[in-house]
Amino acid sequence: MSTPLAAPRIRAPRSARAGEVVEIRTLMEHPMETGLRQEGGRTIPRDMLTRMRVRLNGEALLEAEFRNGTAANPFHVFFVRIDRASELEFTWTDEAGRTARATHRIALA
Amino acid sequence: MKRRAILSLALLPFAAAASDDVLNAAIRAEIGDAAPREGGITLRVPPVAENGGQVPVTVLVDSPQSAERHVTAIHLFATRNPTPGIASFKLGPALARAEIQTRIRMSENQTLVVLARMNDGSVQRATAEIRVATGGCLT
């Protein structure tokens, strides 16, 4: 199981006015196999992302811990108030300790 | 009739829902012995999920997200999935509002349980019934 994680997809504005609330959309392609599913009488091995961490200018913004009930290809939307030119950092971690990262900069309009 | 018997046999060993004890243990693991108050949370879910493997859910906690009063964590549980845990979210101060949109799995018709912990330690609770046309855990 040494295939790298997919490249995360982030949708967020490139600029915002000071004080504006912006929508951040994240999609991470991943099968999120729980190890409970069977196909043709064989159990599909467990393969799960455990965590998504989002930081805004180095500060913890959102941390998600995924359990079996999170759907495949985890998709999350949340809202951030932008006060200054900002950088968002995203990290996904799986149970094998592999990580996928993304960054997104938002300039002040 | 015979076909139905075979079908149910095929599903039984794998489609067992977690018991209430397992659900309660999962909830206690997140909120300790806090006694949740009902309300203060808006849940947007489809009344009927065509595909239980991808059920869109929006959680919005009624909170000013100010220094004095804000949500620190949101926990999601399923009452009848094989395992109750869905996800837990820790919210930082820069979030504009206590809102998370996610997509969850539902193996059968059941209840989504959402708990929100406030910065004073109190816990709010809301539930939503979701009907599932096609189960999304084991197919």
JSON list of C-alpha atoms in Angstrom, two decimals:
[
{"chain": "A", "resi": 1, "resn": "MET", "atom": "CA", "xyz": [0.00, 0.00, 0.00]},
{"chain": "A", "resi": 2, "resn": "SER", "atom": "CA", "xyz": [2.59, 2.57, -1.01]},
{"chain": "A", "resi": 3, "resn": "THR", "atom": "CA", "xyz": [0.58, 4.37, -3.66]},
{"chain": "A", "resi": 4, "resn": "PRO", "atom": "CA", "xyz": [0.67, 8.07, -2.87]},
{"chain": "A", "resi": 5, "resn": "LEU", "atom": "CA", "xyz": [-2.48, 9.90, -1.90]},
{"chain": "A", "resi": 6, "resn": "ALA", "atom": "CA", "xyz": [-4.31, 11.86, -4.57]},
{"chain": "A", "resi": 7, "resn": "ALA", "atom": "CA", "xyz": [-3.81, 15.58, -5.05]},
{"chain": "A", "resi": 8, "resn": "PRO", "atom": "CA", "xyz": [-6.39, 17.46, -2.95]},
{"chain": "A", "resi": 9, "resn": "ARG", "atom": "CA", "xyz": [-8.73, 19.86, -4.72]},
{"chain": "A", "resi": 10, "resn": "ILE", "atom": "CA", "xyz": [-9.44, 23.22, -3.09]},
{"chain": "A", "resi": 11, "resn": "ARG", "atom": "CA", "xyz": [-11.98, 25.75, -4.25]},
{"chain": "A", "resi": 12, "resn": "ALA", "atom": "CA", "xyz": [-11.70, 29.14, -2.57]},
{"chain": "A", "resi": 13, "resn": "PRO", "atom": "CA", "xyz": [-11.46, 32.74, -3.76]},
{"chain": "A", "resi": 14, "resn": "ARG", "atom": "CA", "xyz": [-8.08, 34.20, -4.71]},
{"chain": "A", "resi": 15, "resn": "SER", "atom": "CA", "xyz": [-8.93, 37.55, -3.12]},
{"chain": "A", "resi": 16, "resn": "ALA", "atom": "CA", "xyz": [-11.31, 38.94, -0.52]},
{"chain": "A", "resi": 17, "resn": "ARG", "atom": "CA", "xyz": [-12.16, 42.29, 1.05]},
{"chain": "A", "resi": 18, "resn": "ALA", "atom": "CA", "xyz": [-11.04, 42.80, 4.65]},
{"chain": "A", "resi": 19, "resn": "GLY", "atom": "CA", "xyz": [-13.70, 41.33, 6.93]},
{"chain": "A", "resi": 20, "resn": "GLU", "atom": "CA", "xyz": [-15.32, 39.30, 4.16]},
{"chain": "A", "resi": 21, "resn": "VAL", "atom": "CA", "xyz": [-16.54, 35.78, 4.87]},
{"chain": "A", "resi": 22, "resn": "VAL", "atom": "CA", "xyz": [-15.42, 33.34, 2.18]},
{"chain": "A", "resi": 23, "resn": "GLU", "atom": "CA", "xyz": [-16.45, 29.79, 1.39]},
{"chain": "A", "resi": 24, "resn": "ILE", "atom": "CA", "xyz": [-13.75, 27.09, 1.30]},
{"chain": "A", "resi": 25, "resn": "ARG", "atom": "CA", "xyz": [-14.52, 23.82, -0.49]},
{"chain": "A", "resi": 26, "resn": "THR", "atom": "CA", "xyz": [-12.22, 20.80, -0.24]},
{"chain": "A", "resi": 27, "resn": "LEU", "atom": "CA", "xyz": [-12.39, 17.48, -2.06]},
{"chain": "A", "resi": 28, "resn": "MET", "atom": "CA", "xyz": [-9.97, 14.64, -1.44]},
{"chain": "A", "resi": 29, "resn": "GLU", "atom": "CA", "xyz": [-10.22, 11.60, -3.71]},
{"chain": "A", "resi": 30, "resn": "HIS", "atom": "CA", "xyz": [-10.02, 8.51, -1.53]},
{"chain": "A", "resi": 31, "resn": "PRO", "atom": "CA", "xyz": [-11.97, 5.22, -1.35]},
{"chain": "A", "resi": 32, "resn": "MET", "atom": "CA", "xyz": [-12.34, 5.37, 2.47]},
{"chain": "A", "resi": 33, "resn": "GLU", "atom": "CA", "xyz": [-12.54, 1.57, 2.71]},
{"chain": "A", "resi": 34, "resn": "THR", "atom": "CA", "xyz": [-13.66, 0.56, 6.20]},
{"chain": "A", "resi": 35, "resn": "GLY", "atom": "CA", "xyz": [-12.60, -3.10, 5.95]},
{"chain": "A", "resi": 36, "resn": "LEU", "atom": "CA", "xyz": [-16.27, -4.09, 6.42]},
{"chain": "A", "resi": 37, "resn": "ARG", "atom": "CA", "xyz": [-17.16, -4.28, 2.76]},
{"chain": "A", "resi": 38, "resn": "GLN", "atom": "CA", "xyz": [-17.17, -7.49, 0.73]},
{"chain": "A", "resi": 39, "resn": "GLU", "atom": "CA", "xyz": [-16.90, -7.93, -3.00]},
{"chain": "A", "resi": 40, "resn": "GLY", "atom": "CA", "xyz": [-17.25, -11.36, -4.56]},
{"chain": "A", "resi": 41, "resn": "GLY", "atom": "CA", "xyz": [-16.93, -13.02, -1.13]},
{"chain": "A", "resi": 42, "resn": "ARG", "atom": "CA", "xyz": [-13.62, -11.28, -0.38]},
{"chain": "A", "resi": 43, "resn": "THR", "atom": "CA", "xyz": [-13.20, -8.58, 2.21]},
{"chain": "A", "resi": 44, "resn": "ILE", "atom": "CA", "xyz": [-11.78, -5.37, 0.80]},
{"chain": "A", "resi": 45, "resn": "PRO", "atom": "CA", "xyz": [-8.90, -4.33, 3.07]},
{"chain": "A", "resi": 46, "resn": "ARG", "atom": "CA", "xyz": [-9.24, -1.28, 5.26]},
{"chain": "A", "resi": 47, "resn": "ASP", "atom": "CA", "xyz": [-7.83, 1.94, 3.80]},
{"chain": "A", "resi": 48, "resn": "MET", "atom": "CA", "xyz": [-8.97, 5.12, 5.54]},
{"chain": "A", "resi": 49, "resn": "LEU", "atom": "CA", "xyz": [-8.00, 8.74, 5.83]},
{"chain": "A", "resi": 50, "resn": "THR", "atom": "CA", "xyz": [-7.93, 9.57, 9.54]},
{"chain": "A", "resi": 51, "resn": "ARG", "atom": "CA", "xyz": [-7.62, 13.32, 9.58]},
{"chain": "A", "resi": 52, "resn": "MET", "atom": "CA", "xyz": [-7.89, 16.59, 7.74]},
{"chain": "A", "resi": 53, "resn": "ARG", "atom": "CA", "xyz": [-6.15, 19.61, 9.28]},
{"chain": "A", "resi": 54, "resn": "VAL", "atom": "CA", "xyz": [-6.65, 23.15, 8.03]},
{"chain": "A", "resi": 55, "resn": "ARG", "atom": "CA", "xyz": [-4.52, 26.05, 9.24]},
{"chain": "A", "resi": 56, "resn": "LEU", "atom": "CA", "xyz": [-5.04, 29.75, 8.51]},
{"chain": "A", "resi": 57, "resn": "ASN", "atom": "CA", "xyz": [-1.82, 31.78, 8.74]},
{"chain": "A", "resi": 58, "resn": "GLY", "atom": "CA", "xyz": [-0.34, 29.06, 10.92]},
{"chain": "A", "resi": 59, "resn": "GLU", "atom": "CA", "xyz": [-3.29, 28.90, 13.35]},
{"chain": "A", "resi": 60, "resn": "ALA", "atom": "CA", "xyz": [-5.58, 25.88, 13.70]},
{"chain": "A", "resi": 61, "resn": "LEU", "atom": "CA", "xyz": [-8.77, 26.63, 11.79]},
{"chain": "A", "resi": 62, "resn": "LEU", "atom": "CA", "xyz": [-10.46, 23.25, 11.45]},
{"chain": "A", "resi": 63, "resn": "GLU", "atom": "CA", "xyz": [-9.50, 19.71, 12.33]},
{"chain": "A", "resi": 64, "resn": "ALA", "atom": "CA", "xyz": [-11.60, 16.77, 11.19]},
{"chain": "A", "resi": 65, "resn": "GLU", "atom": "CA", "xyz": [-11.23, 13.21, 12.48]},
{"chain": "A", "resi": 66, "resn": "PHE", "atom": "CA", "xyz": [-12.82, 10.73, 10.12]},
{"chain": "A", "resi": 67, "resn": "ARG", "atom": "CA", "xyz": [-14.50, 7.51, 11.18]},
{"chain": "A", "resi": 68, "resn": "ASN", "atom": "CA", "xyz": [-16.26, 4.80, 9.17]},
{"chain": "A", "resi": 69, "resn": "GLY", "atom": "CA", "xyz": [-19.33, 6.92, 8.51]},
{"chain": "A", "resi": 70, "resn": "THR", "atom": "CA", "xyz": [-17.46, 9.51, 6.43]},
{"chain": "A", "resi": 71, "resn": "ALA", "atom": "CA", "xyz": [-18.19, 8.96, 2.74]},
{"chain": "A", "resi": 72, "resn": "ALA", "atom": "CA", "xyz": [-15.61, 8.11, 0.09]},
{"chain": "A", "resi": 73, "resn": "ASN", "atom": "CA", "xyz": [-13.89, 11.12, -1.49]},
{"chain": "A", "resi": 74, "resn": "PRO", "atom": "CA", "xyz": [-14.30, 13.32, 1.60]},
{"chain": "A", "resi": 75, "resn": "PHE", "atom": "CA", "xyz": [-15.85, 16.64, 0.65]},
{"chain": "A", "resi": 76, "resn": "HIS", "atom": "CA", "xyz": [-16.05, 19.50, 3.14]},
{"chain": "A", "resi": 77, "resn": "VAL", "atom": "CA", "xyz": [-17.26, 23.07, 3.04]},
{"chain": "A", "resi": 78, "resn": "PHE", "atom": "CA", "xyz": [-16.69, 25.72, 5.71]},
{"chain": "A", "resi": 79, "resn": "PHE", "atom": "CA", "xyz": [-16.58, 29.50, 6.04]},
{"chain": "A", "resi": 80, "resn": "VAL", "atom": "CA", "xyz": [-13.72, 31.76, 7.08]},
{"chain": "A", "resi": 81, "resn": "ARG", "atom": "CA", "xyz": [-13.50, 35.45, 7.86]},
{"chain": "A", "resi": 82, "resn": "ILE", "atom": "CA", "xyz": [-10.54, 37.01, 6.05]},
{"chain": "A", "resi": 83, "resn": "ASP", "atom": "CA", "xyz": [-8.96, 40.01, 7.80]},
{"chain": "A", "resi": 84, "resn": "ARG", "atom": "CA", "xyz": [-5.67, 40.16, 5.91]},
{"chain": "A", "resi": 85, "resn": "ALA", "atom": "CA", "xyz": [-3.77, 38.53, 3.06]},
{"chain": "A", "resi": 86, "resn": "SER", "atom": "CA", "xyz": [-3.93, 34.92, 4.17]},
{"chain": "A", "resi": 87, "resn": "GLU", "atom": "CA", "xyz": [-2.56, 31.49, 3.51]},
{"chain": "A", "resi": 88, "resn": "LEU", "atom": "CA", "xyz": [-4.56, 28.33, 4.09]},
{"chain": "A", "resi": 89, "resn": "GLU", "atom": "CA", "xyz": [-2.67, 25.05, 4.59]},
{"chain": "A", "resi": 90, "resn": "PHE", "atom": "CA", "xyz": [-4.46, 21.72, 4.26]},
{"chain": "A", "resi": 91, "resn": "THR", "atom": "CA", "xyz": [-3.11, 18.33, 5.35]},
{"chain": "A", "resi": 92, "resn": "TRP", "atom": "CA", "xyz": [-4.82, 14.95, 5.00]},
{"chain": "A", "resi": 93, "resn": "THR", "atom": "CA", "xyz": [-3.34, 11.93, 6.82]},
{"chain": "A", "resi": 94, "resn": "ASP", "atom": "CA", "xyz": [-4.20, 8.27, 6.33]},
{"chain": "A", "resi": 95, "resn": "GLU", "atom": "CA", "xyz": [-3.88, 5.32, 8.72]},
{"chain": "A", "resi": 96, "resn": "ALA", "atom": "CA", "xyz": [-0.55, 4.35, 7.17]},
{"chain": "A", "resi": 97, "resn": "GLY", "atom": "CA", "xyz": [0.81, 7.79, 8.02]},
{"chain": "A", "resi": 98, "resn": "ARG", "atom": "CA", "xyz": [0.90, 9.06, 4.44]},
{"chain": "A", "resi": 99, "resn": "THR", "atom": "CA", "xyz": [-0.02, 12.70, 3.94]},
{"chain": "A", "resi": 100, "resn": "ALA", "atom": "CA", "xyz": [-1.32, 14.91, 1.17]},
{"chain": "A", "resi": 101, "resn": "ARG", "atom": "CA", "xyz": [-0.89, 18.67, 1.37]},
{"chain": "A", "resi": 102, "resn": "ALA", "atom": "CA", "xyz": [-2.26, 21.74, -0.34]},
{"chain": "A", "resi": 103, "resn": "THR", "atom": "CA", "xyz": [-1.96, 25.48, 0.18]},
{"chain": "A", "resi": 104, "resn": "HIS", "atom": "CA", "xyz": [-4.16, 28.32, -1.01]},
{"chain": "A", "resi": 105, "resn": "ARG", "atom": "CA", "xyz": [-3.41, 32.03, -0.81]},
{"chain": "A", "resi": 106, "resn": "ILE", "atom": "CA", "xyz": [-6.06, 34.71, -0.53]},
{"chain": "A", "resi": 107, "resn": "ALA", "atom": "CA", "xyz": [-4.97, 38.27, -1.31]},
{"chain": "A", "resi": 108, "resn": "LEU", "atom": "CA", "xyz": [-6.69, 41.36, 0.06]},
{"chain": "A", "resi": 109, "resn": "ALA", "atom": "CA", "xyz": [-8.85, 42.99, -2.61]},
{"chain": "B", "resi": 1, "resn": "MET", "atom": "CA", "xyz": [-40.26, -16.46, -0.55]},
{"chain": "B", "resi": 2, "resn": "LYS", "atom": "CA", "xyz": [-37.27, -18.75, -0.85]},
{"chain": "B", "resi": 3, "resn": "ARG", "atom": "CA", "xyz": [-35.34, -16.01, -2.60]},
{"chain": "B", "resi": 4, "resn": "ARG", "atom": "CA", "xyz": [-36.06, -13.61, 0.23]},
{"chain": "B", "resi": 5, "resn": "ALA", "atom": "CA", "xyz": [-34.69, -16.09, 2.76]},
{"chain": "B", "resi": 6, "resn": "ILE", "atom": "CA", "xyz": [-31.47, -16.46, 0.81]},
{"chain": "B", "resi": 7, "resn": "LEU", "atom": "CA", "xyz": [-31.14, -12.69, 0.51]},
{"chain": "B", "resi": 8, "resn": "SER", "atom": "CA", "xyz": [-31.57, -12.10, 4.20]},
{"chain": "B", "resi": 9, "resn": "LEU", "atom": "CA", "xyz": [-29.04, -14.81, 4.99]},
{"chain": "B", "resi": 10, "resn": "ALA", "atom": "CA", "xyz": [-26.54, -13.20, 2.68]},
{"chain": "B", "resi": 11, "resn": "LEU", "atom": "CA", "xyz": [-26.96, -9.83, 4.35]},
{"chain": "B", "resi": 12, "resn": "LEU", "atom": "CA", "xyz": [-27.16, -10.84, 7.99]},
{"chain": "B", "resi": 13, "resn": "PRO", "atom": "CA", "xyz": [-23.55, -11.48, 8.97]},
{"chain": "B", "resi": 14, "resn": "PHE", "atom": "CA", "xyz": [-22.29, -8.18, 7.53]},
{"chain": "B", "resi": 15, "resn": "ALA", "atom": "CA", "xyz": [-25.17, -5.75, 7.83]},
{"chain": "B", "resi": 16, "resn": "ALA", "atom": "CA", "xyz": [-25.45, -5.92, 11.61]},
{"chain": "B", "resi": 17, "resn": "ALA", "atom": "CA", "xyz": [-26.06, -2.47, 13.01]},
{"chain": "B", "resi": 18, "resn": "ALA", "atom": "CA", "xyz": [-24.09, -1.37, 16.03]},
{"chain": "B", "resi": 19, "resn": "SER", "atom": "CA", "xyz": [-26.05, -1.77, 19.26]},
{"chain": "B", "resi": 20, "resn": "ASP", "atom": "CA", "xyz": [-27.29, 1.13, 21.37]},
{"chain": "B", "resi": 21, "resn": "ASP", "atom": "CA", "xyz": [-24.54, 0.31, 23.87]},
{"chain": "B", "resi": 22, "resn": "VAL", "atom": "CA", "xyz": [-21.88, 0.76, 21.21]},
{"chain": "B", "resi": 23, "resn": "LEU", "atom": "CA", "xyz": [-23.49, 4.03, 20.11]},
{"chain": "B", "resi": 24, "resn": "ASN", "atom": "CA", "xyz": [-23.66, 5.32, 23.69]},
{"chain": "B", "resi": 25, "resn": "ALA", "atom": "CA", "xyz": [-20.05, 4.32, 24.32]},
{"chain": "B", "resi": 26, "resn": "ALA", "atom": "CA", "xyz": [-18.96, 6.21, 21.19]},
{"chain": "B", "resi": 27, "resn": "ILE", "atom": "CA", "xyz": [-20.89, 9.30, 22.35]},
{"chain": "B", "resi": 28, "resn": "ARG", "atom": "CA", "xyz": [-19.47, 9.10, 25.89]},
{"chain": "B", "resi": 29, "resn": "ALA", "atom": "CA", "xyz": [-15.96, 8.79, 24.46]},
{"chain": "B", "resi": 30, "resn": "GLU", "atom": "CA", "xyz": [-16.45, 12.23, 22.90]},
{"chain": "B", "resi": 31, "resn": "ILE", "atom": "CA", "xyz": [-18.48, 14.16, 25.47]},
{"chain": "B", "resi": 32, "resn": "GLY", "atom": "CA", "xyz": [-17.78, 12.33, 28.74]},
{"chain": "B", "resi": 33, "resn": "ASP", "atom": "CA", "xyz": [-20.72, 12.54, 31.13]},
{"chain": "B", "resi": 34, "resn": "ALA", "atom": "CA", "xyz": [-22.03, 15.89, 29.86]},
{"chain": "B", "resi": 35, "resn": "ALA", "atom": "CA", "xyz": [-25.83, 15.97, 29.62]},
{"chain": "B", "resi": 36, "resn": "PRO", "atom": "CA", "xyz": [-26.71, 17.35, 26.17]},
{"chain": "B", "resi": 37, "resn": "ARG", "atom": "CA", "xyz": [-29.43, 19.98, 25.80]},
{"chain": "B", "resi": 38, "resn": "GLU", "atom": "CA", "xyz": [-31.72, 19.53, 22.80]},
{"chain": "B", "resi": 39, "resn": "GLY", "atom": "CA", "xyz": [-31.69, 22.20, 20.13]},
{"chain": "B", "resi": 40, "resn": "GLY", "atom": "CA", "xyz": [-29.58, 25.08, 18.95]},
{"chain": "B", "resi": 41, "resn": "ILE", "atom": "CA", "xyz": [-28.41, 23.15, 15.89]},
{"chain": "B", "resi": 42, "resn": "THR", "atom": "CA", "xyz": [-29.82, 23.25, 12.36]},
{"chain": "B", "resi": 43, "resn": "LEU", "atom": "CA", "xyz": [-29.31, 20.07, 10.32]},
{"chain": "B", "resi": 44, "resn": "ARG", "atom": "CA", "xyz": [-29.84, 20.08, 6.58]},
{"chain": "B", "resi": 45, "resn": "VAL", "atom": "CA", "xyz": [-30.15, 16.54, 5.25]},
{"chain": "B", "resi": 46, "resn": "PRO", "atom": "CA", "xyz": [-32.07, 15.00, 2.36]},
{"chain": "B", "resi": 47, "resn": "PRO", "atom": "CA", "xyz": [-35.26, 13.34, 3.67]},
{"chain": "B", "resi": 48, "resn": "VAL", "atom": "CA", "xyz": [-34.54, 10.44, 1.33]},
{"chain": "B", "resi": 49, "resn": "ALA", "atom": "CA", "xyz": [-30.95, 9.63, 0.38]},
{"chain": "B", "resi": 50, "resn": "GLU", "atom": "CA", "xyz": [-30.95, 7.98, -3.04]},
{"chain": "B", "resi": 51, "resn": "ASN", "atom": "CA", "xyz": [-27.39, 6.78, -2.45]},
{"chain": "B", "resi": 52, "resn": "GLY", "atom": "CA", "xyz": [-26.51, 5.94, 1.15]},
{"chain": "B", "resi": 53, "resn": "GLY", "atom": "CA", "xyz": [-22.83, 6.06, 0.23]},
{"chain": "B", "resi": 54, "resn": "GLN", "atom": "CA", "xyz": [-22.91, 9.81, -0.33]},
{"chain": "B", "resi": 55, "resn": "VAL", "atom": "CA", "xyz": [-25.39, 11.66, 1.86]},
{"chain": "B", "resi": 56, "resn": "PRO", "atom": "CA", "xyz": [-24.81, 15.43, 1.97]},
{"chain": "B", "resi": 57, "resn": "VAL", "atom": "CA", "xyz": [-25.16, 16.90, 5.47]},
{"chain": "B", "resi": 58, "resn": "THR", "atom": "CA", "xyz": [-24.92, 20.49, 6.66]},
{"chain": "B", "resi": 59, "resn": "VAL", "atom": "CA", "xyz": [-24.49, 21.20, 10.38]},
{"chain": "B", "resi": 60, "resn": "LEU", "atom": "CA", "xyz": [-25.03, 24.77, 11.57]},
{"chain": "B", "resi": 61, "resn": "VAL", "atom": "CA", "xyz": [-24.78, 25.50, 15.28]},
{"chain": "B", "resi": 62, "resn": "ASP", "atom": "CA", "xyz": [-26.53, 28.62, 16.52]},
{"chain": "B", "resi": 63, "resn": "SER", "atom": "CA", "xyz": [-23.55, 30.40, 18.07]},
{"chain": "B", "resi": 64, "resn": "PRO", "atom": "CA", "xyz": [-22.00, 33.86, 17.68]},
{"chain": "B", "resi": 65, "resn": "GLN", "atom": "CA", "xyz": [-18.52, 32.28, 17.49]},
{"chain": "B", "resi": 66, "resn": "SER", "atom": "CA", "xyz": [-17.26, 35.11, 19.69]},
{"chain": "B", "resi": 67, "resn": "ALA", "atom": "CA", "xyz": [-14.46, 34.86, 22.25]},
{"chain": "B", "resi": 68, "resn": "GLU", "atom": "CA", "xyz": [-17.13, 34.64, 24.98]},
{"chain": "B", "resi": 69, "resn": "ARG", "atom": "CA", "xyz": [-19.30, 32.01, 23.32]},
{"chain": "B", "resi": 70, "resn": "HIS", "atom": "CA", "xyz": [-18.24, 29.62, 20.59]},
{"chain": "B", "resi": 71, "resn": "VAL", "atom": "CA", "xyz": [-18.47, 26.01, 19.50]},
{"chain": "B", "resi": 72, "resn": "THR", "atom": "CA", "xyz": [-15.26, 24.07, 20.09]},
{"chain": "B", "resi": 73, "resn": "ALA", "atom": "CA", "xyz": [-16.25, 20.71, 18.57]},
{"chain": "B", "resi": 74, "resn": "ILE", "atom": "CA", "xyz": [-18.96, 19.02, 16.50]},
{"chain": "B", "resi": 75, "resn": "HIS", "atom": "CA", "xyz": [-19.45, 15.24, 16.57]},
{"chain": "B", "resi": 76, "resn": "LEU", "atom": "CA", "xyz": [-21.57, 13.16, 14.17]},
{"chain": "B", "resi": 77, "resn": "PHE", "atom": "CA", "xyz": [-22.95, 9.67, 14.89]},
{"chain": "B", "resi": 78, "resn": "ALA", "atom": "CA", "xyz": [-25.15, 7.20, 13.05]},
{"chain": "B", "resi": 79, "resn": "THR", "atom": "CA", "xyz": [-27.61, 5.09, 15.08]},
{"chain": "B", "resi": 80, "resn": "ARG", "atom": "CA", "xyz": [-27.75, 2.04, 12.80]},
{"chain": "B", "resi": 81, "resn": "ASN", "atom": "CA", "xyz": [-24.55, 1.88, 10.76]},
{"chain": "B", "resi": 82, "resn": "PRO", "atom": "CA", "xyz": [-22.27, -1.12, 11.45]},
{"chain": "B", "resi": 83, "resn": "THR", "atom": "CA", "xyz": [-20.15, 1.34, 13.49]},
{"chain": "B", "resi": 84, "resn": "PRO", "atom": "CA", "xyz": [-21.60, 4.56, 14.94]},
{"chain": "B", "resi": 85, "resn": "GLY", "atom": "CA", "xyz": [-18.76, 7.02, 14.37]},
{"chain": "B", "resi": 86, "resn": "ILE", "atom": "CA", "xyz": [-18.98, 9.39, 11.39]},
{"chain": "B", "resi": 87, "resn": "ALA", "atom": "CA", "xyz": [-16.60, 12.27, 12.12]},
{"chain": "B", "resi": 88, "resn": "SER", "atom": "CA", "xyz": [-15.51, 14.81, 14.71]},
{"chain": "B", "resi": 89, "resn": "PHE", "atom": "CA", "xyz": [-14.58, 18.41, 13.95]},
{"chain": "B", "resi": 90, "resn": "LYS", "atom": "CA", "xyz": [-12.56, 20.82, 16.09]},
{"chain": "B", "resi": 91, "resn": "LEU", "atom": "CA", "xyz": [-13.34, 24.44, 15.27]},
{"chain": "B", "resi": 92, "resn": "GLY", "atom": "CA", "xyz": [-10.78, 27.24, 15.44]},
{"chain": "B", "resi": 93, "resn": "PRO", "atom": "CA", "xyz": [-11.52, 30.90, 16.19]},
{"chain": "B", "resi": 94, "resn": "ALA", "atom": "CA", "xyz": [-11.14, 32.15, 12.60]},
{"chain": "B", "resi": 95, "resn": "LEU", "atom": "CA", "xyz": [-14.15, 30.16, 11.36]},
{"chain": "B", "resi": 96, "resn": "ALA", "atom": "CA", "xyz": [-16.83, 32.70, 10.49]},
{"chain": "B", "resi": 97, "resn": "ARG", "atom": "CA", "xyz": [-19.63, 30.51, 11.76]},
{"chain": "B", "resi": 98, "resn": "ALA", "atom": "CA", "xyz": [-20.09, 27.11, 13.34]},
{"chain": "B", "resi": 99, "resn": "GLU", "atom": "CA", "xyz": [-21.01, 25.45, 10.07]},
{"chain": "B", "resi": 100, "resn": "ILE", "atom": "CA", "xyz": [-19.64, 22.31, 8.45]},
{"chain": "B", "resi": 101, "resn": "GLN", "atom": "CA", "xyz": [-20.81, 20.64, 5.27]},
{"chain": "B", "resi": 102, "resn": "THR", "atom": "CA", "xyz": [-19.75, 17.04, 4.77]},
{"chain": "B", "resi": 103, "resn": "ARG", "atom": "CA", "xyz": [-20.89, 13.81, 3.13]},
{"chain": "B", "resi": 104, "resn": "ILE", "atom": "CA", "xyz": [-21.67, 10.74, 5.18]},
{"chain": "B", "resi": 105, "resn": "ARG", "atom": "CA", "xyz": [-22.51, 7.05, 4.75]},
{"chain": "B", "resi": 106, "resn": "MET", "atom": "CA", "xyz": [-25.79, 5.51, 5.84]},
{"chain": "B", "resi": 107, "resn": "SER", "atom": "CA", "xyz": [-26.32, 1.76, 5.59]},
{"chain": "B", "resi": 108, "resn": "GLU", "atom": "CA", "xyz": [-30.09, 1.89, 6.17]},
{"chain": "B", "resi": 109, "resn": "ASN", "atom": "CA", "xyz": [-32.93, 4.16, 7.38]},
{"chain": "B", "resi": 110, "resn": "GLN", "atom": "CA", "xyz": [-31.71, 5.67, 10.63]},
{"chain": "B", "resi": 111, "resn": "THR", "atom": "CA", "xyz": [-31.06, 8.73, 12.75]},
{"chain": "B", "resi": 112, "resn": "LEU", "atom": "CA", "xyz": [-28.14, 11.13, 12.45]},
{"chain": "B", "resi": 113, "resn": "VAL", "atom": "CA", "xyz": [-27.07, 12.36, 15.89]},
{"chain": "B", "resi": 114, "resn": "VAL", "atom": "CA", "xyz": [-25.09, 15.59, 16.09]},
{"chain": "B", "resi": 115, "resn": "LEU", "atom": "CA", "xyz": [-23.48, 16.93, 19.27]},
{"chain": "B", "resi": 116, "resn": "ALA", "atom": "CA", "xyz": [-21.89, 20.36, 19.61]},
{"chain": "B", "resi": 117, "resn": "ARG", "atom": "CA", "xyz": [-19.62, 21.22, 22.52]},
{"chain": "B", "resi": 118, "resn": "MET", "atom": "CA", "xyz": [-19.51, 24.89, 23.55]},
{"chain": "B", "resi": 119, "resn": "ASN", "atom": "CA", "xyz": [-16.51, 26.63, 25.12]},
{"chain": "B", "resi": 120, "resn": "ASP", "atom": "CA", "xyz": [-18.21, 26.54, 28.55]},
{"chain": "B", "resi": 121, "resn": "GLY", "atom": "CA", "xyz": [-18.26, 22.75, 28.36]},
{"chain": "B", "resi": 122, "resn": "SER", "atom": "CA", "xyz": [-22.00, 22.45, 27.72]},
{"chain": "B", "resi": 123, "resn": "VAL", "atom": "CA", "xyz": [-23.22, 20.17, 24.92]},
{"chain": "B", "resi": 124, "resn": "GLN", "atom": "CA", "xyz": [-26.12, 20.70, 22.50]},
{"chain": "B", "resi": 125, "resn": "ARG", "atom": "CA", "xyz": [-27.77, 17.88, 20.58]},
{"chain": "B", "resi": 126, "resn": "ALA", "atom": "CA", "xyz": [-29.85, 17.57, 17.43]},
{"chain": "B", "resi": 127, "resn": "THR", "atom": "CA", "xyz": [-31.06, 14.61, 15.39]},
{"chain": "B", "resi": 128, "resn": "ALA", "atom": "CA", "xyz": [-32.35, 14.06, 11.87]},
{"chain": "B", "resi": 129, "resn": "GLU", "atom": "CA", "xyz": [-34.13, 11.05, 10.41]},
{"chain": "B", "resi": 130, "resn": "ILE", "atom": "CA", "xyz": [-32.70, 9.92, 7.10]},
{"chain": "B", "resi": 131, "resn": "ARG", "atom": "CA", "xyz": [-34.36, 7.38, 4.82]},
{"chain": "B", "resi": 132, "resn": "VAL", "atom": "CA", "xyz": [-31.94, 5.51, 2.61]},
{"chain": "B", "resi": 133, "resn": "ALA", "atom": "CA", "xyz": [-32.99, 4.14, -0.77]},
{"chain": "B", "resi": 134, "resn": "THR", "atom": "CA", "xyz": [-29.73, 2.22, -1.36]},
{"chain": "B", "resi": 135, "resn": "GLY", "atom": "CA", "xyz": [-27.44, 1.45, 1.58]},
{"chain": "B", "resi": 136, "resn": "GLY", "atom": "CA", "xyz": [-23.97, 2.87, 1.36]},
{"chain": "B", "resi": 137, "resn": "CYS", "atom": "CA", "xyz": [-21.75, 0.90, 3.71]},
{"chain": "B", "resi": 138, "resn": "LEU", "atom": "CA", "xyz": [-21.62, -2.65, 2.49]},
{"chain": "B", "resi": 139, "resn": "THR", "atom": "CA", "xyz": [-22.64, -2.61, -1.15]}
]
